[in-house]
Short mmCIF file of C-alpha atoms in Angstrom, two decimals:
data_model
loop_
_atom_site.label_atom_id
_atom_site.label_comp_id
_atom_site.label_asym_id
_atom_site.label_seq_id
_atom_site.Cartn_x
_atom_site.Cartn_y
_atom_site.Cartn_z
CA MET A 1 -3.51 -5.71 3.78
CA ILE A 2 -5.87 -8.43 2.56
CA GLN A 3 -9.00 -8.42 4.73
CA GLY A 4 -10.48 -11.53 3.17
CA ILE A 5 -10.16 -13.99 0.32
CA PHE A 6 -12.91 -16.14 -1.16
CA TYR A 7 -13.87 -18.67 -3.80
CA ALA A 8 -17.33 -18.19 -5.35
CA ARG A 9 -19.04 -20.43 -7.84
CA PHE A 10 -22.26 -20.45 -9.86
CA PHE A 11 -24.44 -23.51 -9.22
CA PRO A 12 -27.15 -24.31 -11.80
CA GLN A 13 -29.76 -25.00 -9.11
CA GLU A 14 -28.64 -22.68 -6.31
CA GLY A 15 -27.16 -19.75 -8.19
CA PRO A 16 -24.08 -17.77 -6.97
CA LYS A 17 -22.63 -19.10 -3.74
CA ILE A 18 -19.51 -18.62 -1.63
CA VAL A 19 -17.84 -22.03 -1.46
CA ALA A 20 -14.81 -21.08 0.64
CA GLN A 21 -13.64 -17.96 2.46
CA SER A 22 -10.90 -16.88 4.80
CA PRO A 23 -11.29 -15.74 7.49
CA PRO A 24 -14.62 -17.50 8.05
CA GLY A 25 -17.54 -15.11 7.92
CA CYS A 26 -15.78 -12.30 6.06
CA ILE A 27 -18.09 -12.52 3.00
CA THR A 28 -21.08 -14.53 4.20
CA ALA A 29 -22.11 -15.74 7.65
CA ALA A 30 -20.37 -18.92 8.76
CA ASP A 31 -21.23 -21.48 11.46
CA ASN A 32 -17.76 -21.33 12.99
CA SER A 33 -17.65 -17.51 13.17
CA THR A 34 -19.61 -14.95 15.16
CA ARG A 35 -18.25 -11.90 13.35
CA PRO A 36 -20.62 -10.13 10.95
CA PRO A 37 -19.69 -10.18 7.23
CA LEU A 38 -17.66 -7.20 6.01
CA ILE A 39 -19.87 -6.84 2.92
CA ASP A 40 -23.42 -7.75 1.93
CA PHE A 41 -23.03 -10.68 -0.46
CA ASP A 42 -26.74 -10.62 -1.43
CA VAL A 43 -26.29 -7.10 -2.79
CA LEU A 44 -23.00 -7.76 -4.62
CA GLN A 45 -23.50 -11.35 -5.81
CA GLU A 46 -24.54 -10.31 -9.32
CA TYR A 47 -21.17 -8.53 -9.65
CA ILE A 48 -19.09 -11.28 -8.01
CA ILE A 49 -20.61 -13.83 -10.42
CA PRO A 50 -21.45 -11.45 -13.27
CA ARG A 51 -22.86 -11.90 -16.74
CA GLN A 52 -20.53 -13.35 -19.35
CA PRO A 53 -19.46 -10.00 -20.89
CA PHE A 54 -17.75 -9.23 -17.57
CA CYS A 55 -16.09 -12.64 -17.19
CA ASN A 56 -12.48 -13.48 -18.04
CA ARG A 57 -11.32 -9.99 -17.13
CA TYR A 58 -10.12 -8.10 -14.07
CA VAL A 59 -12.99 -6.51 -12.12
CA THR A 60 -13.09 -4.21 -9.07
CA ILE A 61 -16.25 -3.88 -6.99
CA ASN A 62 -16.80 -1.23 -4.31
CA SER A 63 -19.03 -1.98 -1.36
CA PRO A 64 -22.06 0.34 -0.95
CA ASP A 65 -20.62 1.86 2.23
CA GLY A 66 -17.35 2.67 0.46
CA LYS A 67 -15.18 0.91 3.06
CA TYR A 68 -14.06 -2.12 1.06
CA THR A 69 -13.20 -3.09 -2.49
CA ILE A 70 -13.41 -6.56 -4.02
CA LEU A 71 -10.68 -7.37 -6.53
CA CYS A 72 -11.59 -10.36 -8.63
CA HIS A 73 -11.32 -12.06 -12.01
CA PRO A 74 -14.48 -14.06 -12.80
CA VAL A 75 -13.85 -16.98 -15.15
CA VAL A 76 -16.20 -18.90 -17.41
CA ILE A 77 -15.12 -22.21 -18.96
CA ALA A 78 -17.31 -23.50 -21.77
CA HIS A 79 -17.59 -27.28 -22.19
CA THR A 80 -20.33 -29.80 -22.86
CA LYS A 81 -19.44 -31.82 -19.76
CA TYR A 82 -20.91 -29.10 -17.50
CA LEU A 83 -24.56 -28.40 -16.82
CA ARG A 84 -25.61 -25.49 -19.07
CA ASN A 85 -22.36 -26.20 -20.95
CA GLU A 86 -20.33 -23.81 -18.83
CA PHE A 87 -18.58 -23.55 -15.48
CA ILE A 88 -18.38 -20.11 -13.79
CA PHE A 89 -16.22 -19.37 -10.76
CA ASN A 90 -14.39 -16.45 -9.16
CA PHE A 91 -11.49 -16.02 -6.76
CA GLY A 92 -11.41 -12.58 -5.14
CA LEU A 93 -9.63 -10.49 -2.56
CA LEU A 94 -11.31 -8.12 -0.12
CA VAL A 95 -9.20 -5.06 0.71
CA GLU A 96 -9.84 -1.65 2.18
CA ALA A 97 -11.00 0.91 -0.37
CA ASP A 98 -8.30 3.49 0.41
CA VAL A 99 -5.26 1.24 -0.20
CA ASP A 100 -3.38 0.96 -3.49
CA HIS A 101 -4.88 -1.95 -5.41
CA THR A 102 -2.21 -2.16 -8.10
CA ALA A 103 0.01 -4.67 -6.29
CA TYR A 104 -2.92 -7.08 -5.79
CA GLU A 105 -4.03 -7.16 -9.42
CA ARG A 106 -1.24 -9.57 -10.37
CA VAL A 107 -2.27 -11.89 -7.49
CA VAL A 108 -5.92 -11.96 -8.59
CA ARG A 109 -4.97 -12.68 -12.20
CA CYS A 110 -2.60 -15.44 -11.06
CA LEU A 111 -5.33 -17.10 -8.97
CA ALA A 112 -7.76 -17.03 -11.90
CA ALA A 113 -5.23 -18.42 -14.37
CA THR A 114 -3.91 -21.13 -12.05
CA PHE A 115 -7.27 -22.55 -10.99
CA SER A 116 -8.63 -22.24 -14.50
CA GLU A 117 -5.84 -24.48 -15.79
CA MET A 118 -6.29 -26.89 -12.89
CA GLU A 119 -9.99 -27.15 -13.67
CA LYS A 120 -9.28 -27.85 -17.32
CA GLN A 121 -6.67 -30.48 -16.43
CA ASN A 122 -8.39 -32.49 -13.71
CA GLU A 123 -11.68 -30.76 -12.78
CA TYR A 124 -10.20 -29.55 -9.50
CA LEU A 125 -12.98 -27.05 -8.83
CA SER A 126 -16.05 -28.67 -10.35
CA LEU A 127 -15.72 -31.86 -8.28
CA ASP A 128 -17.60 -31.42 -5.00
CA GLU A 129 -16.12 -32.39 -1.67
CA GLY A 130 -17.95 -35.70 -1.60
CA SER A 131 -16.56 -36.69 -4.96
CA ARG A 132 -13.08 -35.70 -3.90
CA THR A 133 -13.26 -37.75 -0.73
CA MET A 134 -14.59 -40.78 -2.62
CA ILE A 135 -11.91 -40.48 -5.29
CA ALA A 136 -9.14 -40.05 -2.75
CA THR A 137 -10.42 -43.05 -0.74
CA SER A 138 -10.69 -45.22 -3.83
CA ALA A 139 -7.23 -44.25 -4.98
CA THR A 140 -5.79 -45.00 -1.56
CA ALA A 141 -7.47 -48.38 -1.41
CA ALA A 142 -6.31 -49.31 -4.89
CA THR A 143 -2.76 -48.24 -4.15
CA THR A 144 -2.75 -50.24 -0.93
CA ALA A 145 -4.03 -53.33 -2.71
CA ILE A 146 -1.39 -53.14 -5.41
CA HIS A 147 1.57 -51.99 -3.28
CA ASP A 148 0.98 -53.61 0.05
CA GLY A 149 2.86 -51.77 2.78
CA ASP A 150 3.60 -48.69 0.68
CA GLU A 151 2.48 -45.23 1.80
CA ALA A 152 -0.75 -44.00 0.20
CA ALA A 153 -0.52 -41.22 -2.39
CA PRO A 154 -1.33 -37.77 -0.96
CA SER A 155 -4.75 -36.28 -1.73
CA ARG A 156 -5.31 -32.74 -2.97
CA ARG A 157 -5.26 -29.87 -0.51
CA PRO A 158 -8.73 -28.44 0.29
CA ILE A 159 -9.52 -25.03 -1.12
CA GLU A 160 -10.35 -23.64 2.34
CA SER A 161 -6.85 -24.33 3.63
CA LEU A 162 -5.33 -22.98 0.41
CA LEU A 163 -7.14 -19.66 0.80
CA GLU A 164 -6.12 -19.34 4.45
CA ILE A 165 -2.45 -19.99 3.69
CA ILE A 166 -2.47 -17.59 0.73
CA LYS A 167 -3.96 -14.77 2.80
CA GLU A 168 -1.65 -15.27 5.78
CA ASP A 169 1.51 -15.61 3.69
CA LEU A 170 0.78 -12.59 1.51
CA ASN A 171 -0.08 -10.43 4.53
CA ASN A 172 2.93 -11.54 6.59
CA TYR A 173 5.64 -12.20 4.00
CA GLY A 174 4.39 -10.66 0.77
CA GLU A 175 4.77 -13.95 -1.09
CA CYS A 176 3.63 -17.57 -1.00
CA MET A 177 4.61 -20.94 -2.49
CA ILE A 178 1.97 -23.56 -1.79
CA PRO A 179 1.87 -27.10 -3.26
CA VAL A 180 -1.69 -27.93 -4.28
CA ASP A 181 -1.16 -31.49 -5.45
CA GLU A 182 1.61 -33.52 -7.01
CA ALA A 183 1.52 -31.53 -10.25
CA ASN A 184 0.58 -27.97 -9.26
CA THR A 185 2.06 -25.29 -7.00
CA ILE A 186 0.81 -21.76 -6.39
CA ASN A 187 3.62 -19.20 -6.52
CA MET A 188 2.74 -15.55 -5.97
CA LYS A 189 4.46 -12.41 -4.77
CA LEU A 190 3.36 -8.86 -4.01
CA PHE A 191 5.55 -6.42 -5.87
CA PRO A 192 5.64 -2.77 -4.74
CA HIS A 193 4.06 -0.43 -7.24
CA HIS A 194 5.85 2.79 -8.17
CA THR A 195 4.29 5.49 -10.28
CA THR A 196 5.94 6.45 -13.54
CA PRO A 197 8.42 9.24 -12.74
CA PRO A 198 8.26 12.57 -14.57
CA PRO A 199 10.86 13.30 -17.26
CA VAL A 200 14.25 14.48 -16.00
CA LYS A 201 15.41 17.75 -17.56
CA GLY A 202 18.90 19.18 -17.86
CA TRP A 203 18.11 22.07 -15.50
CA HIS A 204 16.86 19.86 -12.66
CA VAL A 205 18.95 19.44 -9.50
CA PRO A 206 18.75 15.93 -7.98
CA VAL A 207 18.81 15.73 -4.19
CA ALA A 208 19.46 12.38 -2.50
CA LYS A 209 16.79 11.08 -0.12
CA THR A 210 18.88 8.11 0.99
CA LYS A 211 22.52 7.44 1.82
CA PHE A 212 23.75 5.88 -1.40
CA ALA A 213 27.05 4.80 0.15
CA ASP A 214 25.14 2.22 2.18
CA ILE A 215 23.23 0.69 -0.72
CA VAL A 216 25.39 1.03 -3.84
CA ASP A 217 26.70 -2.35 -4.96
CA PRO A 218 29.67 -2.92 -7.31
CA THR A 219 27.37 -4.93 -9.57
CA TRP A 220 25.21 -1.86 -10.28
CA ASP A 221 25.26 -0.28 -13.70
CA LEU A 222 28.53 1.63 -14.19
CA THR A 223 26.80 4.74 -15.54
CA LEU A 224 24.46 4.76 -12.56
CA GLN A 225 27.38 4.51 -10.14
CA ARG A 226 29.23 7.39 -11.80
CA VAL A 227 26.13 9.58 -11.77
CA ILE A 228 25.40 8.83 -8.10
CA GLU A 229 28.93 9.94 -7.15
CA LYS A 230 28.19 13.45 -8.51
CA ILE A 231 24.84 14.00 -6.77
CA ASP A 232 25.48 16.72 -4.19
CA GLY A 233 22.19 18.65 -4.07
CA VAL A 234 23.76 21.62 -5.90
CA SER A 235 24.79 20.43 -9.37
CA ASP A 236 22.21 20.30 -12.13
CA VAL A 237 21.77 17.30 -14.41
CA ARG A 238 23.82 18.83 -17.21
CA ARG A 239 26.79 19.44 -14.90
CA ILE A 240 26.48 15.97 -13.37
CA ALA A 241 26.62 14.41 -16.84
CA HIS A 242 29.69 16.48 -17.70
CA GLU A 243 31.56 15.70 -14.48
CA ALA A 244 30.66 12.00 -14.66
CA SER A 245 31.83 11.85 -18.30
CA VAL A 246 28.56 10.36 -19.54
CA SER A 247 26.12 11.57 -22.14
CA LEU A 248 23.28 13.81 -21.00
CA GLU A 249 20.65 11.30 -22.12
CA LEU A 250 22.26 8.45 -20.18
CA ALA A 251 22.49 10.68 -17.10
CA LYS A 252 18.79 11.52 -17.40
CA MET A 253 17.95 7.83 -17.75
CA ALA A 254 19.99 6.92 -14.67
CA LEU A 255 18.41 9.68 -12.58
CA ARG A 256 14.93 8.70 -13.72
CA HIS A 257 15.69 5.17 -12.52
CA LEU A 258 16.60 6.56 -9.09
CA LEU A 259 13.49 8.74 -9.16
CA TYR A 260 11.34 5.69 -9.90
CA TYR A 261 12.49 4.05 -6.66
CA ASP A 262 11.98 7.29 -4.70
CA THR A 263 15.65 7.64 -3.73
CA ILE A 264 16.03 11.20 -5.06
CA LEU A 265 13.87 14.26 -5.63
CA LEU A 266 14.24 16.96 -8.26
CA LEU A 267 14.51 20.68 -7.53
CA ASP A 268 15.21 23.75 -9.63
CA ILE A 269 18.61 25.35 -10.03
CA PHE A 270 19.33 27.86 -7.29
CA PHE A 271 19.97 31.41 -8.47
CA PHE A 272 19.92 34.59 -6.44
CA GLY A 273 17.81 36.04 -9.24
CA SER A 274 15.12 33.35 -8.81
CA CYS A 275 11.69 34.08 -7.33
CA TYR A 276 9.80 31.95 -4.80
CA ALA A 277 6.34 32.35 -3.31
CA PRO A 278 4.55 30.80 -0.32
CA ARG A 279 2.29 27.77 -0.66
CA PRO A 280 -0.60 26.77 1.65
CA GLY A 281 1.79 24.36 3.40
CA ILE A 282 3.52 27.36 4.97
CA HIS A 283 0.81 27.33 7.66
CA ASP A 284 2.37 24.13 9.05
CA PHE A 285 5.71 25.91 9.19
CA VAL A 286 4.21 28.87 11.07
CA GLU A 287 2.57 26.52 13.59
CA ASN A 288 5.78 24.47 13.88
CA VAL A 289 3.96 21.22 13.12
CA ASP A 290 6.12 18.20 14.07
CA GLY A 291 8.93 20.58 15.01
CA MET A 292 9.37 21.76 11.43
CA VAL A 293 10.90 25.13 12.39
CA ASP A 294 13.36 23.48 14.79
CA GLU A 295 14.35 21.08 12.03
CA CYS A 296 14.85 24.00 9.67
CA ALA A 297 17.05 25.81 12.20
CA GLY A 298 19.34 22.83 12.52
CA TYR A 299 19.57 22.48 8.75
CA VAL A 300 20.16 26.08 7.68
CA SER A 301 21.85 27.85 10.60
CA HIS A 302 25.56 28.61 10.46
CA GLY A 303 27.74 30.95 12.42
CA ALA A 304 28.04 31.53 16.14
CA ALA A 305 24.34 31.88 16.98
CA ARG A 306 21.26 29.86 16.08
CA VAL A 307 18.54 31.82 14.33
CA SER A 308 15.37 32.11 16.41
CA ASN A 309 12.17 30.39 15.33
CA PHE A 310 10.42 33.75 15.06
CA MET A 311 13.01 35.05 12.62
CA LEU A 312 12.90 31.85 10.52
CA VAL A 313 9.12 32.12 10.23
CA LYS A 314 9.45 35.80 9.33
CA LEU A 315 12.02 34.98 6.65
CA MET A 316 9.87 32.22 5.17
CA MET A 317 6.76 34.41 5.11
CA SER A 318 8.50 37.27 3.34
CA PHE A 319 8.93 35.49 -0.01
CA GLY A 320 6.61 36.65 -2.74
CA PRO A 321 6.01 36.55 -6.53
CA GLY A 322 8.12 39.01 -8.46
CA LYS A 323 10.65 39.38 -5.62
CA SER A 324 14.00 37.76 -6.34
CA ILE A 325 16.14 36.21 -3.62
CA LYS A 326 18.60 39.07 -4.05
CA GLU A 327 15.84 41.62 -3.42
CA TRP A 328 14.61 39.50 -0.51
CA LEU A 329 18.10 39.60 1.02
CA MET A 330 18.40 43.36 0.54
CA THR A 331 15.01 43.91 2.19
CA HIS A 332 16.07 42.12 5.37
CA GLN A 333 19.51 43.72 5.32
CA ASP A 334 17.92 47.17 5.18
CA ALA A 335 15.75 46.12 8.13
CA GLY A 336 18.87 45.41 10.18
CA PHE A 337 19.24 41.63 9.82
CA ASP A 338 22.04 40.37 7.57
CA VAL A 339 20.55 37.00 6.64
CA ILE A 340 23.57 35.68 4.79
CA ASN A 341 25.72 35.78 7.95
CA PHE A 342 23.38 33.47 9.87
CA VAL A 343 21.46 31.39 7.32
CA ASP A 344 22.53 29.23 4.40
CA ILE A 345 20.25 30.76 1.79
CA ARG A 346 20.33 27.82 -0.64
CA ARG A 347 19.49 25.34 2.11
CA PHE A 348 16.75 27.57 3.45
CA VAL A 349 15.05 27.81 0.07
CA GLN A 350 15.47 24.10 -0.61
CA PHE A 351 13.98 23.28 2.79
CA GLY A 352 10.94 25.42 2.02
CA VAL A 353 10.43 23.75 -1.38
CA ILE A 354 10.89 20.20 -0.06
CA LYS A 355 8.50 20.75 2.84
CA GLY A 356 5.85 22.30 0.60
CA CYS A 357 6.16 25.81 2.05
CA LEU A 358 7.47 27.48 -1.13
CA TYR A 359 7.19 27.03 -4.85
CA ARG A 360 9.38 28.32 -7.65
CA VAL A 361 8.02 31.18 -9.75
CA HIS A 362 9.54 30.73 -13.20
CA LYS A 363 10.32 33.53 -15.62
CA TYR A 364 9.21 33.31 -19.29
CA VAL A 365 9.65 35.52 -22.33
CA VAL A 366 7.03 36.03 -25.06
CA SER A 367 7.31 37.64 -28.47
CA LYS A 368 3.95 38.83 -29.77
CA GLN A 369 5.26 38.87 -33.33
CA TYR A 370 6.57 35.33 -33.03
CA ILE A 371 3.33 34.04 -31.49
CA ALA A 372 1.30 35.65 -34.26
CA ALA A 373 3.56 34.09 -36.89
CA LEU A 374 3.17 30.67 -35.29
CA ALA A 375 -0.61 31.05 -35.17
CA THR A 376 -0.80 31.87 -38.89
CA GLY A 377 1.71 29.18 -39.86
CA GLN A 378 4.21 31.65 -41.32
CA THR A 379 7.18 30.36 -39.36
CA ARG A 380 8.31 27.40 -37.31
CA PRO A 381 10.84 27.28 -34.46
CA VAL A 382 13.90 25.79 -36.12
CA ASP A 383 17.59 25.63 -35.34
CA GLY A 384 19.95 26.79 -38.03
CA PRO A 385 22.01 29.69 -39.31
CA ALA A 386 18.94 31.37 -40.76
CA SER A 387 17.18 31.75 -37.41
CA ASP A 388 18.19 33.25 -34.11
CA PRO A 389 18.89 30.49 -31.54
CA LEU A 390 16.73 32.26 -28.94
CA GLN A 391 13.73 32.63 -31.24
CA LYS A 392 12.20 29.25 -30.35
CA TYR A 393 12.23 30.18 -26.65
CA THR A 394 9.99 33.23 -27.11
CA ASP A 395 6.69 31.35 -27.32
CA GLY A 396 6.02 31.54 -23.56
CA CYS A 397 6.55 27.81 -23.02
CA HIS A 398 10.24 27.83 -22.08
CA HIS A 399 11.37 29.31 -18.77
CA PHE A 400 14.75 30.92 -18.18
CA ASP A 401 16.22 27.87 -16.41
CA GLN A 402 15.81 25.91 -19.64
CA ILE A 403 17.30 28.71 -21.75
CA ILE A 404 20.26 29.14 -19.39
CA THR A 405 20.98 25.41 -19.33
CA GLU A 406 20.51 24.61 -23.00
CA ARG A 407 22.26 27.71 -24.36
CA ASN A 408 24.94 27.73 -21.64
CA LEU A 409 24.33 31.41 -20.83
CA THR A 410 23.86 33.43 -17.68
CA ASN A 411 20.62 35.25 -16.89
CA ASP A 412 22.13 38.63 -17.86
CA GLU A 413 23.52 37.23 -21.12
CA VAL A 414 20.07 35.87 -22.01
CA ILE A 415 18.53 39.31 -21.38
CA ASP A 416 21.18 41.01 -23.55
CA LYS A 417 20.65 38.58 -26.43
CA LEU A 418 16.89 38.97 -26.21
CA LYS A 419 17.31 42.73 -26.58
CA GLN A 420 19.25 42.12 -29.80
CA LEU A 421 16.46 40.12 -31.44
CA PRO A 422 15.16 41.76 -34.66
CA VAL A 423 11.70 42.51 -33.30
CA PRO A 424 9.76 45.80 -32.94
CA LYS A 425 10.21 47.80 -29.78
CA GLY A 426 7.89 46.58 -27.03
CA ASP A 427 7.33 43.23 -28.75
CA LEU A 428 9.00 41.15 -26.01
CA ALA A 429 7.38 40.70 -22.63
CA VAL A 430 8.72 38.89 -19.57
CA PHE A 431 6.25 37.36 -17.14
CA TYR A 432 6.37 35.13 -14.06
CA LYS A 433 4.27 32.10 -13.29
#
């Protein structure tokens, strides 16, 4: 939320000065406000009206106490009609330091560009209030004399009222459209900022975070609609592309679009041979923060009886590196609790990953001979009849999920083919990370 907005200007005799601000007293003390300023203008004035190398560019200024940030775009207009042959001004926003500033950058740039053009056109900023009043009065009198009985032409809106309307509209509605005079209108909108999503791989499993049936529109992209229909939280990207009859690259592009708007999340393929390990977030699960264990019970329990919270915590805590889900199941079965009869294993693991309680421990294969050859430049990972298709995966950078997906093999088939590689005995090593 915008805490304050201001217009600052450099005066040849007085130096930097706040000409207008909203709310009153947010930057400098005001007669009509008893609230103390949120920042110390005397300390920051040399950055609000900076030296010319910092003008005509986007600038962020942090207050000394670290509570607020000023987002501004100081502008210098060079012309012989001004004292010192230049006119320097700055429109800025005051926001809290811990909020995302990206959405406000466009607003600050728009303010600088709009008022810069208005100043070049009709000296909107450089004329003081007295000059404006005299000009408006003269224009009204002249219009009345020429067109007797006609309504006088409207004068320009004061900057103070403009700043107040801009702040209130952006805070309340996220946009504003304000007529300044007969020829100029300020149009601005706050657009939500989304981070660039990570690449979507063929072995990822998309899980919906929203009910697509309520938001999908017939005008949406046809490929996107077909991909959305196949998202079930189980199928990987490669299978979704196949079942939707679209190319793998188009499916990845569609899913990345959904990921950009935070409507899906990506998980790993579920295998009973996969390994998972606890993360620090498991402490929240143990303490049942926000009813996390109760939520898990409702999501994963099946059968006649609900699994107790104690048993769910015990199950979650018993994951560990190097222990596959199959071994994890056998451990609890030997202890007298047949997990598979009471808990949906896939849902239980997914719940732990989504809530930050577990992380996937991937399995990689390394060939010492192949790594040495790569280091000396004797060979390159290539596809072709002269090289084994699994050779390029033995550099320790490709986990088994990728190999299984791209080569369309099972885990056991990958192990068998790795054993058939023409490498010395003991050359291959499998590790988890």
